[in-house]
Coordinates of C-alpha atoms in Angstrom, one line a residue:
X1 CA 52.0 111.0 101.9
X2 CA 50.8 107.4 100.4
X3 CA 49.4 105.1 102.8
X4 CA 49.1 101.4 101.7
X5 CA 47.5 99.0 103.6
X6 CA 48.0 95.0 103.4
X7 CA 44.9 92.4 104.3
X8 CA 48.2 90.0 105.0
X9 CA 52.1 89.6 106.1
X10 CA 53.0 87.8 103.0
X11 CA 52.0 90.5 100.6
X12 CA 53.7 92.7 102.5
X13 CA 57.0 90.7 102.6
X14 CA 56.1 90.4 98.9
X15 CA 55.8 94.0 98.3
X16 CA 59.0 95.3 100.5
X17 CA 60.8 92.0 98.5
X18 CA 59.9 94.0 95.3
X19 CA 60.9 97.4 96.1
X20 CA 63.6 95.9 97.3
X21 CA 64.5 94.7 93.7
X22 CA 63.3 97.2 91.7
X23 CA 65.7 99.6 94.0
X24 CA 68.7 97.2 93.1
X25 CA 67.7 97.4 89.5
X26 CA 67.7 101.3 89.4
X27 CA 71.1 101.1 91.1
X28 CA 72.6 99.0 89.0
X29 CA 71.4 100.8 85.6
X30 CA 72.7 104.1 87.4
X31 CA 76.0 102.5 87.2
X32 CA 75.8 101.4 83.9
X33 CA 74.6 104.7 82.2
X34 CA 77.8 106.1 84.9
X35 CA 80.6 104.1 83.0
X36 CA 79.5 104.8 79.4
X37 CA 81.0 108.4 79.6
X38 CA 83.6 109.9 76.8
X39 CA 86.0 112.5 77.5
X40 CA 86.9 114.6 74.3
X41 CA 90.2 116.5 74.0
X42 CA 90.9 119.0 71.9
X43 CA 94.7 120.1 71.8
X44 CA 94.8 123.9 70.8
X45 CA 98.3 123.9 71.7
X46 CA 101.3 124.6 69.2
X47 CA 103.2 121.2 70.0
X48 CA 102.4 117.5 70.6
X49 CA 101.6 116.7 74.4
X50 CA 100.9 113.5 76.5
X51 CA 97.7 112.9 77.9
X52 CA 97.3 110.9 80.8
X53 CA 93.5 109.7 82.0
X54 CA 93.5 108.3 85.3
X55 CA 90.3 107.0 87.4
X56 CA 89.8 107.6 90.9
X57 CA 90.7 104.4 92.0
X58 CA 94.2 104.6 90.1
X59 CA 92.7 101.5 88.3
X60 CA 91.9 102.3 85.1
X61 CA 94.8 104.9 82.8
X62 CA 94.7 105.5 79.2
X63 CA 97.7 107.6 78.2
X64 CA 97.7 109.2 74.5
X65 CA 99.6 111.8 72.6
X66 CA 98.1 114.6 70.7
X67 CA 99.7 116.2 68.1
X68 CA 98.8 120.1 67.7
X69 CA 94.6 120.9 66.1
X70 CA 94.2 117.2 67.0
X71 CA 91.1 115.9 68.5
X72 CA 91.4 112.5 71.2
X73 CA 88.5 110.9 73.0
X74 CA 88.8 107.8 75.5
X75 CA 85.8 106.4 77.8
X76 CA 86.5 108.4 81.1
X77 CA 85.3 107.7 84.8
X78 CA 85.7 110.2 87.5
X79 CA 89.5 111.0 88.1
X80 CA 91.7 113.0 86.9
X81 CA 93.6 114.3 83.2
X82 CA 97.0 115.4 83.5
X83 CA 99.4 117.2 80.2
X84 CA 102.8 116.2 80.3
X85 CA 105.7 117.0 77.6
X86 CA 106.1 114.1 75.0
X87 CA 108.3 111.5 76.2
X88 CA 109.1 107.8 75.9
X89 CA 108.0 107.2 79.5
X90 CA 105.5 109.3 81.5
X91 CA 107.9 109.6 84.1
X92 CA 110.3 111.6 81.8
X93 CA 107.7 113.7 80.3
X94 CA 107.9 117.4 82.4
X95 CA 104.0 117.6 84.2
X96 CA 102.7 120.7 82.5
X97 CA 98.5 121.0 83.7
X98 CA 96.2 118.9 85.7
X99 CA 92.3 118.9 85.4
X100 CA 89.8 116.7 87.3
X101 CA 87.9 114.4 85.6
X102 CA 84.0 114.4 86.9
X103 CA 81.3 112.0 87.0
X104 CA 78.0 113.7 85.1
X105 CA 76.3 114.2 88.3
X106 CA 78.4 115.9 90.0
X107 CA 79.3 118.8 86.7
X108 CA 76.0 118.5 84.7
X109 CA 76.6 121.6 83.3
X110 CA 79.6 120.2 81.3
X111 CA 77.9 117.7 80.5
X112 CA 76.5 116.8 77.6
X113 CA 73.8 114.2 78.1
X114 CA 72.3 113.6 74.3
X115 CA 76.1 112.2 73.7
X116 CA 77.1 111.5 76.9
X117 CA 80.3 113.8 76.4
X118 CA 82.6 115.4 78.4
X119 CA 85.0 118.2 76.5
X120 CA 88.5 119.1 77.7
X121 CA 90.3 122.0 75.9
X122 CA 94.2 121.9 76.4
X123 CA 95.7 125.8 75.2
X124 CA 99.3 126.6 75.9
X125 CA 100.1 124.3 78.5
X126 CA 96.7 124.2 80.2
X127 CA 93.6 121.5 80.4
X128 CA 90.5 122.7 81.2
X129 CA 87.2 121.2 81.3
X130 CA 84.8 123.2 78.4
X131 CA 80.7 123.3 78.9
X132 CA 79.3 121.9 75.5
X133 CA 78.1 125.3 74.5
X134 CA 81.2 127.0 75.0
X135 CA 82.7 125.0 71.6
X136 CA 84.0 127.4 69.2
X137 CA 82.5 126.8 66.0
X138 CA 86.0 125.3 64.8
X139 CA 86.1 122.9 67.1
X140 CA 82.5 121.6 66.3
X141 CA 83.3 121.2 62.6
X142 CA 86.7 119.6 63.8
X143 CA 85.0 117.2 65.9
X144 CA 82.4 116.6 63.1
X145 CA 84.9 115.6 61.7
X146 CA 86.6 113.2 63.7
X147 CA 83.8 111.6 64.6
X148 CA 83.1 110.4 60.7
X149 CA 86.6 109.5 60.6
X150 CA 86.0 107.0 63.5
X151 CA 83.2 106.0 62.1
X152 CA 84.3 105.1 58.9
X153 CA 87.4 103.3 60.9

């Protein structure tokens, strides 16, 4: 235990007044490093599915379709990923798998930090949420990849 002593009331008011900032500060670049998260899907399945990415708050929905062997990423905040069949509308499409989509504190063990990467693995008609390490060796060259292909637009 610190104890801190002030010689007046104004350097304490001072000092609380800048903790209270500094706190505020922390927060808000908490959130920011919380919203700069990628979710990475790899579609192992034999035929072209819809993905649909939808936040928490039902605000924020990025809908994709991914063929079969391909690889699709989107920024992601905590929600939820369904699979549906391909269809014109995603009310059409059959629902095939559901998966939650976490925030990085609360699955830091699928999680990978150095990218700031989740990675969801859709086989048959399943999406599951993959640890970093548990990438098969094709899918690392795969996303390798990918990501040079994005890079190089």
């Amino acid at each position: 235990m610190t104890t801190i002593l002030f010689r007046s009331g104004l350097r304490l008011f001072a000092s609380l007044f800048g903790l209270l900032v500094l706190n505020t500060q922390c927060n808000a670049s908490e959130w920011a490093r919380d919203t700069d998260v990628v979710g990475v899907f790899f579609n192992e399945a034999h035929r072209t599915l819809q993905l649909n990415v939808i936040s928490a708050d039902k605000k924020d929905t990025t809908i994709m379709t991914l063929s079969p062997g391909e690889i699709g990423s989107t920024a992601i905040i905590e929600g939820e990923a369904r699979v549906y069949t391909p269809s014109k509308s995603m009310t059409s499409g059959r629902l095939l798998s559901t998966c939650s989509v976490p925030n990085p504190t609360a699955a830091p063990g699928f999680f990978e930090k150095t990218t700031r990467t989740f990675y969801f693995r859709i086989v048959g008609e399943t999406l599951k949420l993959v640890k970093p390490r548990d990438l098969t060796a094709a899918e690392r060259r795969r996303l390798k990849a990918y990501k040079q292909q994005v890079q190089n637009g």
